[in-house]
XYZ file of C-alpha atoms in Angstrom:
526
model
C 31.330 1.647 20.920
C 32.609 3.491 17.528
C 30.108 4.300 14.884
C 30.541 2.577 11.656
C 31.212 4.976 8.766
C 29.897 3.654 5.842
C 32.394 2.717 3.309
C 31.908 4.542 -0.350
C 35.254 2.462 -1.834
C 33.499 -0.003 -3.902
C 32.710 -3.485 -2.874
C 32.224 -6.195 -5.894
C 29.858 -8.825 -3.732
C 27.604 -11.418 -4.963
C 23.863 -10.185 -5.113
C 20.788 -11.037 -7.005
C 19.686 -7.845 -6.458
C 22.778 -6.017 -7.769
C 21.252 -4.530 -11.160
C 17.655 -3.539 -9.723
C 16.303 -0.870 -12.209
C 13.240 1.367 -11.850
C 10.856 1.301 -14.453
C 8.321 4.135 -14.518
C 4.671 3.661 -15.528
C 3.739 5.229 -19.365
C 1.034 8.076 -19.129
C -1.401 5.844 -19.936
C -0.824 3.747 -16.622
C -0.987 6.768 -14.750
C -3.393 8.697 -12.556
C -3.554 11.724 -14.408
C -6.052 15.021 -12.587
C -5.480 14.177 -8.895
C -5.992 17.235 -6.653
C -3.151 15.801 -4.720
C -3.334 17.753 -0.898
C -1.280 20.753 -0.052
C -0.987 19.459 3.467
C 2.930 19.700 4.816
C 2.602 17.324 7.204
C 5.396 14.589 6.593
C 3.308 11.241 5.771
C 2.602 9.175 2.731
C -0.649 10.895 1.926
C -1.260 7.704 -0.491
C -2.138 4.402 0.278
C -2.913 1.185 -1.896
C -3.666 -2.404 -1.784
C -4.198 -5.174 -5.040
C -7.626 -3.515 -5.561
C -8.013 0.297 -4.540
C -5.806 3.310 -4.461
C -6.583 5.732 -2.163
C -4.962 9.367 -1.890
C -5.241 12.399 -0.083
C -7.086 15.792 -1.727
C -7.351 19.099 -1.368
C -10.449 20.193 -1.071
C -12.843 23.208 1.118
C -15.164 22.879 3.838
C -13.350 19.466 5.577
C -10.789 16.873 4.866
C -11.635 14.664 1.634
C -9.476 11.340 -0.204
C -10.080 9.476 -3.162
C -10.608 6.214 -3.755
C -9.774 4.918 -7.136
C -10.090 1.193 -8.784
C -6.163 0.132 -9.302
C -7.397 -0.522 -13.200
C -8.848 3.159 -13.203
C -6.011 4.737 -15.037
C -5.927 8.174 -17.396
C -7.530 10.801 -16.834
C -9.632 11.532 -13.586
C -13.335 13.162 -13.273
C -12.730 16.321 -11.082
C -16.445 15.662 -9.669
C -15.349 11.965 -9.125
C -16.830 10.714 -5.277
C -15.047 10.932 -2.180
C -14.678 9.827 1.152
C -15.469 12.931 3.012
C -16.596 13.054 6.595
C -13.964 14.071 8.374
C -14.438 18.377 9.529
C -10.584 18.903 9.062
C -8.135 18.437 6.577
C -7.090 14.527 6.353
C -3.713 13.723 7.469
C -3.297 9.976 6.960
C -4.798 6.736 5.556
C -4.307 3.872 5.649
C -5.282 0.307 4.651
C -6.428 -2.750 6.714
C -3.877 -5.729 5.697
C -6.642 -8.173 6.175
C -9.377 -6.451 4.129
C -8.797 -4.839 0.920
C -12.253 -2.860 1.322
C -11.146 -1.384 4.714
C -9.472 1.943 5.387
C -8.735 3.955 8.206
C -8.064 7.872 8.033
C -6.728 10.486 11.247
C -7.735 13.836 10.721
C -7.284 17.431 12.672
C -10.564 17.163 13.602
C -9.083 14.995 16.504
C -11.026 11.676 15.024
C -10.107 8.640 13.260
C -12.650 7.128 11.046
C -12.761 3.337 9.964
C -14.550 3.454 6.261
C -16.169 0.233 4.203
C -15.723 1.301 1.049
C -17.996 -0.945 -1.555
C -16.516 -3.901 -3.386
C -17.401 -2.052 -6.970
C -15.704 1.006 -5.321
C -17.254 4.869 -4.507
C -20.609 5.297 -6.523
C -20.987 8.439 -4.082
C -20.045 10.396 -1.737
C -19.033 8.507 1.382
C -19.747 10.008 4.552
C -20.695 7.849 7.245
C -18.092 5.723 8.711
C -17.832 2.007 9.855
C -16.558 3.580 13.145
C -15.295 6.453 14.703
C -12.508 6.854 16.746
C -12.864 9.382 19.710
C -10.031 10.226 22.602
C -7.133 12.358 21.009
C -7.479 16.362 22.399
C -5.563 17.556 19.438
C -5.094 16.747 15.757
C -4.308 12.971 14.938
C -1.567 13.142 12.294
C -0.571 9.389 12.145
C -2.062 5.699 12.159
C -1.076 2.574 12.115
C -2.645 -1.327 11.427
C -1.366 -3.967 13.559
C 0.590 -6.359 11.399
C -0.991 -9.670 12.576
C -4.073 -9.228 14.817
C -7.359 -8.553 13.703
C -9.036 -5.022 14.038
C -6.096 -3.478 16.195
C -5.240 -0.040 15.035
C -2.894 2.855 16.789
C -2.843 6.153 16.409
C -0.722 9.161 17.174
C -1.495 12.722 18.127
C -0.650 16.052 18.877
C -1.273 15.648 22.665
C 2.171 13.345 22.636
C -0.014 10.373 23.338
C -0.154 7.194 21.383
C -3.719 5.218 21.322
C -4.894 1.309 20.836
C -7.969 0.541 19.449
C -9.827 -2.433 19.030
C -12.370 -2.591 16.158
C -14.317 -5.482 17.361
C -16.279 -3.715 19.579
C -20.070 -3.439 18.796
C -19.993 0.211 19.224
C -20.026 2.287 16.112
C -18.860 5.386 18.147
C -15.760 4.015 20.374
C -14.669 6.653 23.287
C -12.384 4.456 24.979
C -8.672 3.072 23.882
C -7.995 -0.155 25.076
C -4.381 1.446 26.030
C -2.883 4.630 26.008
C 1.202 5.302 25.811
C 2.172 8.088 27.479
C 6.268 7.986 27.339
C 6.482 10.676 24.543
C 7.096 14.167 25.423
C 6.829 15.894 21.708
C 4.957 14.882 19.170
C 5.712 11.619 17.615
C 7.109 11.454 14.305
C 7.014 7.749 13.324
C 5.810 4.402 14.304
C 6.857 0.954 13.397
C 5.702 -2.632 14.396
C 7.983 -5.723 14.421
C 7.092 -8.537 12.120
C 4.793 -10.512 14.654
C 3.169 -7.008 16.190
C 5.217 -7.744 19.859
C 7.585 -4.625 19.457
C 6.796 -0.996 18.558
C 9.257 1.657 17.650
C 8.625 5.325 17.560
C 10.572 8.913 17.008
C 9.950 11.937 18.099
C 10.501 15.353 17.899
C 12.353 15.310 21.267
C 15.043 13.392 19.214
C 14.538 9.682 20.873
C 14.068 6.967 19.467
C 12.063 4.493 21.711
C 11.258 1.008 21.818
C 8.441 -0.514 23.744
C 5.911 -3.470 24.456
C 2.748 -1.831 22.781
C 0.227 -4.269 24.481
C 1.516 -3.668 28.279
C 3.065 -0.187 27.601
C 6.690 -0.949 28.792
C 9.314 0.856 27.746
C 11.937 -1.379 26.555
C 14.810 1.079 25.092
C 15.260 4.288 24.649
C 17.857 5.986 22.604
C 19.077 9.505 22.043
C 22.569 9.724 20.054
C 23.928 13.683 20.033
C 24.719 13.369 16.277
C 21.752 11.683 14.601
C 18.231 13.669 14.896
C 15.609 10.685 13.833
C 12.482 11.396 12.258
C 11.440 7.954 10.953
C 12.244 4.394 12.103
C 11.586 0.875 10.986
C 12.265 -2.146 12.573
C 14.075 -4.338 10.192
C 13.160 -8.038 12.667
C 14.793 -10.026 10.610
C 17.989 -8.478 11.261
C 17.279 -7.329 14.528
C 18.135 -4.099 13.818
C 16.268 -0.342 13.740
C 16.950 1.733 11.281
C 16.151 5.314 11.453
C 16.540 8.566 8.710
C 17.185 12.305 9.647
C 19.329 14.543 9.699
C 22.760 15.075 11.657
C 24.332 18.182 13.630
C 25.297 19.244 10.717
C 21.871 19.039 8.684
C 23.059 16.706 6.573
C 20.427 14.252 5.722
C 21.097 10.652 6.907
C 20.473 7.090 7.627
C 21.388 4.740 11.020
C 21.240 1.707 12.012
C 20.732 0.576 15.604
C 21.211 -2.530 17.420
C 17.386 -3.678 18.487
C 18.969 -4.459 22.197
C 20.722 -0.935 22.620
C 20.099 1.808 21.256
C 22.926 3.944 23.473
C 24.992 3.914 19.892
C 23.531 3.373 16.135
C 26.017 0.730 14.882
C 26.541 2.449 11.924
C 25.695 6.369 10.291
C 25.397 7.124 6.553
C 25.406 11.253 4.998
C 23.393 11.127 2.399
C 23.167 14.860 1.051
C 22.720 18.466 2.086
C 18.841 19.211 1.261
C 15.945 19.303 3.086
C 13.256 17.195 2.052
C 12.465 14.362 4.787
C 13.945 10.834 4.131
C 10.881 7.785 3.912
C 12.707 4.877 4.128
C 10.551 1.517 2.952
C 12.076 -2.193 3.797
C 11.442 -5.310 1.952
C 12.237 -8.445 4.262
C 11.681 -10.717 1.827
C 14.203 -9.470 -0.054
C 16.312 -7.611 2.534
C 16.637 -4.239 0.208
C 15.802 -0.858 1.417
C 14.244 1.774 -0.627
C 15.121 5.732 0.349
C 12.725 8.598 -1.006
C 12.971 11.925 -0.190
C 10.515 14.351 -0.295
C 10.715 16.948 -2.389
C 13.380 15.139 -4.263
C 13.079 13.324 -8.110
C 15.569 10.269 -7.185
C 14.896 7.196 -5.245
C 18.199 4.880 -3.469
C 17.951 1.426 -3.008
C 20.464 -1.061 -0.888
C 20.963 -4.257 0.556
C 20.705 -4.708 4.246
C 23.018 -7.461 5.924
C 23.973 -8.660 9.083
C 27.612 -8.338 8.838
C 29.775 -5.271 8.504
C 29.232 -2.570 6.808
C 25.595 -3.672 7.071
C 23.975 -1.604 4.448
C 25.431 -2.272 1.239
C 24.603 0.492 -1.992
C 23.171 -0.704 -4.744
C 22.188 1.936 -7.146
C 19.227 4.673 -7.643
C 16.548 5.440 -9.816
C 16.737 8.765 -11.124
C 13.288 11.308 -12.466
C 13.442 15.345 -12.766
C 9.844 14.637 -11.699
C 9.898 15.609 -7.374
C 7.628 13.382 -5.340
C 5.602 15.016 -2.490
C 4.700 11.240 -0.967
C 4.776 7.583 -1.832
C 2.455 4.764 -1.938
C 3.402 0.918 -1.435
C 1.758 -2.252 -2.805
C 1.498 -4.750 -0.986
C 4.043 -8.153 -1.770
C 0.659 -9.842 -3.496
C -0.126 -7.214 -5.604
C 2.946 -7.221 -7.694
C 3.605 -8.569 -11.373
C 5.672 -11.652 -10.506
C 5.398 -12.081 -14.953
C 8.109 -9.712 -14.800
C 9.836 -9.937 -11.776
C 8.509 -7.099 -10.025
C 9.919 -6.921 -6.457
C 8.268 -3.600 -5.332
C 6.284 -1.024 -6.629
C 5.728 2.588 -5.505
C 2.765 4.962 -6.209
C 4.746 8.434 -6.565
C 2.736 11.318 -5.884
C 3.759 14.249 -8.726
C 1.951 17.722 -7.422
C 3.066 19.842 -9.968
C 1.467 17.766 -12.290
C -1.263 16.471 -10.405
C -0.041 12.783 -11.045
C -0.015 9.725 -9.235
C 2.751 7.617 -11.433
C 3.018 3.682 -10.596
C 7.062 3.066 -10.591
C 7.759 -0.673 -10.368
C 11.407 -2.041 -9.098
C 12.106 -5.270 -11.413
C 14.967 -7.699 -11.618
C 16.017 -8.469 -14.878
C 16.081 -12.022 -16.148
C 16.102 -13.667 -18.997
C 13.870 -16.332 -18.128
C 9.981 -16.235 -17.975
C 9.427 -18.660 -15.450
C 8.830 -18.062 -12.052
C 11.714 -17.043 -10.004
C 11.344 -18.784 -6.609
C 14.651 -17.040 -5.380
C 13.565 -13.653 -5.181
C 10.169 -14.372 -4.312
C 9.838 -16.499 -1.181
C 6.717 -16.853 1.108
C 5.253 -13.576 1.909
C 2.847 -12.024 4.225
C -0.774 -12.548 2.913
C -3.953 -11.049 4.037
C -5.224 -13.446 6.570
C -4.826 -12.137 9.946
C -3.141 -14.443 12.457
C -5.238 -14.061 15.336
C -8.499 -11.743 16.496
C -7.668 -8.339 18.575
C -9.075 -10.168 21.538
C -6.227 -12.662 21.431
C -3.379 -10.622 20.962
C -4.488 -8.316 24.039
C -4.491 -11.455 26.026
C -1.163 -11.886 25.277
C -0.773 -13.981 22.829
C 1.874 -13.394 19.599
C 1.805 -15.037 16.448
C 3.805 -14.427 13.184
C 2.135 -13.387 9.996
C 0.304 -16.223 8.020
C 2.386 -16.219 5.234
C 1.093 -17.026 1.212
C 3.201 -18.198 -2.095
C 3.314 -15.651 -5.147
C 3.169 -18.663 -7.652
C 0.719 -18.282 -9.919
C -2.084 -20.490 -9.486
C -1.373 -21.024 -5.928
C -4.673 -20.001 -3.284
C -4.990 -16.770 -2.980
C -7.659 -16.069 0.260
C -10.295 -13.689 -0.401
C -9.595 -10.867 1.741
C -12.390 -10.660 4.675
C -15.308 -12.104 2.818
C -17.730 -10.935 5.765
C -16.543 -7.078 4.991
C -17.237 -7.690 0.818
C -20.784 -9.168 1.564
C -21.831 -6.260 3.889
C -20.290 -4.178 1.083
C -22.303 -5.813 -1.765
C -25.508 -5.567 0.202
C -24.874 -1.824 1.042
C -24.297 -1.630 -2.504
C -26.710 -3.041 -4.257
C -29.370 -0.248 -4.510
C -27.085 2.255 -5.897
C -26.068 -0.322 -8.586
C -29.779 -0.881 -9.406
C -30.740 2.937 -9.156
C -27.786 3.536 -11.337
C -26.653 0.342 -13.392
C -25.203 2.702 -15.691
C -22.635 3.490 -13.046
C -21.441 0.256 -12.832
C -17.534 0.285 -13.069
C -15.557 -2.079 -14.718
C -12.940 -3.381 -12.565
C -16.375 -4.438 -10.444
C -17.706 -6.733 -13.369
C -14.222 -7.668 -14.158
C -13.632 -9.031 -10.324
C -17.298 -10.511 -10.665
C -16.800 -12.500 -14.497
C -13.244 -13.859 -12.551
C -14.781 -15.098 -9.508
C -17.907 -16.889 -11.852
C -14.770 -18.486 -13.991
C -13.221 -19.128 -11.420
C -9.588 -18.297 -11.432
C -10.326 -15.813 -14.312
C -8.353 -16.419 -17.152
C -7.026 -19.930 -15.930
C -10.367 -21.519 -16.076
C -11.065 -20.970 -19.702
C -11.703 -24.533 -21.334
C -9.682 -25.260 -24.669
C -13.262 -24.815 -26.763
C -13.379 -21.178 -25.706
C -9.615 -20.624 -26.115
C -9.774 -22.229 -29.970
C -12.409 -19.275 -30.028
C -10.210 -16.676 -29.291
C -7.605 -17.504 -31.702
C -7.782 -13.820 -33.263
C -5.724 -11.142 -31.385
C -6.177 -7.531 -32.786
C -7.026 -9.032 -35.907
C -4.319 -11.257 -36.654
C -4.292 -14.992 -36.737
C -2.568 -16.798 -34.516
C -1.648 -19.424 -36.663
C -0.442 -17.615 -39.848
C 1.709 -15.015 -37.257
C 5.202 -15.765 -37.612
C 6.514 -16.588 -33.853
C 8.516 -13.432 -32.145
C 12.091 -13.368 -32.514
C 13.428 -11.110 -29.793
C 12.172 -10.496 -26.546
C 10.890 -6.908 -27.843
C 8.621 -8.433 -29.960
C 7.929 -10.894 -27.776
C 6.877 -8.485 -25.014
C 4.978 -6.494 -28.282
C 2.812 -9.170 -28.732
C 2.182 -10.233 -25.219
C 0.925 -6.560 -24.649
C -0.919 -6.728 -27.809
C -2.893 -9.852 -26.433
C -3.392 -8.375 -23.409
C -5.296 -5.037 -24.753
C -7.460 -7.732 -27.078
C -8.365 -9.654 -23.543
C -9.078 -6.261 -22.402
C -11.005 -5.278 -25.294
C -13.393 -8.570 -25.172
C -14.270 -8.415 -21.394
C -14.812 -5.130 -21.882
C -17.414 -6.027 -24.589
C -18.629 -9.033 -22.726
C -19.589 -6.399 -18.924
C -21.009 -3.830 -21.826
C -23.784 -6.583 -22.825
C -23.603 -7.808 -19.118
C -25.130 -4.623 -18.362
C -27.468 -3.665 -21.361
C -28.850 -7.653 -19.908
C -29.559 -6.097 -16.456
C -31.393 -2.807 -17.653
C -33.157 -4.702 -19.916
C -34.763 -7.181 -17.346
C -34.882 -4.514 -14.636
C -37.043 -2.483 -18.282
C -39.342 -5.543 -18.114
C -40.263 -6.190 -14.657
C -40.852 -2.415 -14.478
C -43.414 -2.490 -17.295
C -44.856 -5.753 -15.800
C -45.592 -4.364 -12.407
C -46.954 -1.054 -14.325
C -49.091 -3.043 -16.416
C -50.816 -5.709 -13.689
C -54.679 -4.608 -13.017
C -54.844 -3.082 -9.506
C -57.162 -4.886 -6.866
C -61.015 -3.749 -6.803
């Protein structure tokens, strides 16, 4: 079967997505101070979900990462807490889907660690996990959360093997892998579930690419073309396609795509460039675009995937003389839909020691919500337990509307109540350590659906933003100004909450003052 060249004569096809632009974050917005990790291993070395962003460091004596607040922007305290109970340098984290207070790290101390982090984020130092992960002989450099199922996690070592665990075991030390893959003969460079969690795709360094039945083991394809070396893979289900980046016998760096049912021949190649960095390629199914990052480089390419010939269709890039050593995704439910926001990337900037937020945004001219580029998406309610799935059962994701004002399930409430009861004596030993985004999440969930839920009385109260009247301000006549004085109401909402926790907390010490002074003061028993 030929190989499909890709095509660089240009094609004028309809697309929504034809004039996606990147938009980088302003300084403010950033993470500025993050001992971003030296580490060359090839991962992400960032994670993040709609509350916390979590990165690896570098720091001495073990392997550290830090968990931020999304809303903690600026400048970062060099002595700020971190998760740090791993005895070897961190390799990869990543979130639980289903709980935005979970997250799971690998480590070359041969361990992965399951951490609860608390719901008003890391007070102190956290090192004791939720559970450990013992059975790799050599250094684990990557892990991966089960799209669907509840509690399943894999990981990948050095020892060529490729682990299941299931998290719902009462154990807090867990020895035992409820399967072990053993097809790989190198170490494995990538993994990749399908949409429903059924199929798993690897690479490795041995230069195949291999599908396979993760629950049972099976080895369902395995493919090994002499021109393409792979180093990461994604299944793209909807299209029922693979599609792997690397390089070619030439060492140019490159992209294929693979028929899911044989992978003798990728259906089509793509040269990209001539330099070096490693290609992470990121998918969007909702939207059927494909993001490619390189490490090392400043640029980022984006394209349309298709079913038909050529397949993978160019779109444009976004260009930065700033290099990026990894990337961080959010998740579909943590994006601005206000302003169209169809992805957003957390770019990790060493040189700098920045973390910059770098959101991908469709223009339109209207401000209503655009139904056609956001359909239903993945949420964060699992679809079934662990147990279930390793019974055999599949099931696709539960899926959730980005409408505003449509439900929105709390992710794992069980996980946020152990966390605010773990939590709760630090906060009262130290209630001026009390962060913001905490009382912020805590004032929306008493109102509510936060802002939303204000009644008219207290939004005739608020009729003052940064010191200007409402109703002598002369309405906005382009969408500058428009956007100018949505901001501007925005940093005054900011301002008053702000002002509202501050009191909040001055209540707390106060009464904790008082029943101090009473219980100091009460005549002791004869």
């Amino acid at each position: 079967m030929p190989v499909q060249k890709m095509s660089w004569r240009p094609q004028y096809r309809s697309s929504k997505f034809r004039h996606v632009f990147g938009k980088a974050a302003t300084k403010e917005s950033c993470y500025d101070g993050v001992p971003i990790t030296c580490s060359v291993q090839d991962n992400n070395f960032c994670a993040v979900n709609p509350r916390f962003l979590a990165v690896i460091t570098e720091c001495a004596g073990g392997g550290a990462f830090l968990v931020l607040s999304v809303h903690h922007t600026g400048k970062v305290d060099p002595h700020h807490p971190r998760v740090s109970g791993h005895r070897g340098n961190v390799l990869d984290i990543k979130w639980n889907p289903f709980s935005d207070y979970c997250i799971a790290s690998c480590s070359e101390d041969t361990t992965v660690k399951v951490w609860e982090i608390p719901s008003h984020g890391v007070l102190k130092n956290l090192t004791v996990p939720w559970k450990e992960l013992q059975g790799h002989s050599r250094r684990v450099g990557l892990i991966e959360w089960h799209p669907t199922a509840n509690n399943i996690l894999l990981s990948t070592a050095y020892d060529y093997k490729v682990m299941i665990w299931n998290l719902e075991c009462p154990e807090q030390v867990i020895k035992n892998p409820v399967r072990t893959i053993s097809h790989h003969t190198d170490v494995v460079l990538s993994m990749s579930f399908n949409t429903d969690g059924s199929l798993l795709a690897t690479t490795c360094k041995d230069r195949k690419v291999r599908l396979m039945e993760p629950r049972s083991g099976n080895l369902l394809q395995e493919g090994n073309y002499k021109t393409h070396r792979a180093s990461k893979v994604l299944i793209l289900d909807n299209m029922k396609m693979l599609l792997t980046s690397g390089t070619s016998s030439w060492n140019d760096r490159q992209i294929a795509l693979w028929d899911q049912d044989n992978l003798s021949v990728p259906l089509m190649e793509d040269n990209l460039d001539g330099s070096s960095g490693v290609l992470f390629p990121f998918y969007d199914p909702d939207t059927h675009m494909l993001y490619i990052a390189g490490k090392g480089d400043g640029n980022i390419r984006y394209y349309e995937i298709s079913s038909e010939k050529p397949y993978i269709h160019y779109l444009t890039e976004y260009r930065s003389l700033l290099p990026q050593k990894g990337m961080g995704v959010m998740p579909k439910r943590g994006l601005d839909v206000s302003t169209c926001e169809v992805f957003r990337f957390y770019k990790l900037v060493t040189i700098k020691s920045l973390i910059e937020p770098l959101s991908m945004i469709v223009p339109r001219r209207s401000e209503s919500y655009q139904e056609d580029i956001y359909p239903m998406t993945a949420g964060n309610r699992p679809a079934l337990s662990g147990e279930e799935w390793l019974s055999g059962i599949d099931r696709g994701p539960v899926l959730m509307s980005l409408k505003p004002g449509s439900q929105v399930a709390e992710s794992c409430p069980e996980t946020k109540r152990l966390g605010s009861s773990l939590d709760t004596r630090r906060s009262q030993s130290r209630p001026g350590m009390l962060q913001l985004a905490y009382i912020q999440d805590q004032l929306e969930a008493k109102d509510g659906t936060g802002d939303d839920a204000l009644t008219e009385e207290e939004r005739s109260r608020t009729s003052l933003t940064n010191g200007e009247d409402l109703s002598l301000c002369s309405p906005p006549k382009t969408e500058s100004e428009l956007r100018l004085k949505f901001h501007k109401q925005q940093d005054e909402i900011r301002r008053l909450r702000e002002q509202l926790s501050q009191r909040d907390v001055r209540i707390r010490q106060l009464e904790l003052e008082i029943k101090n002074m009473k219980n100091s003061q009460s005549p002791s028993p004869l």
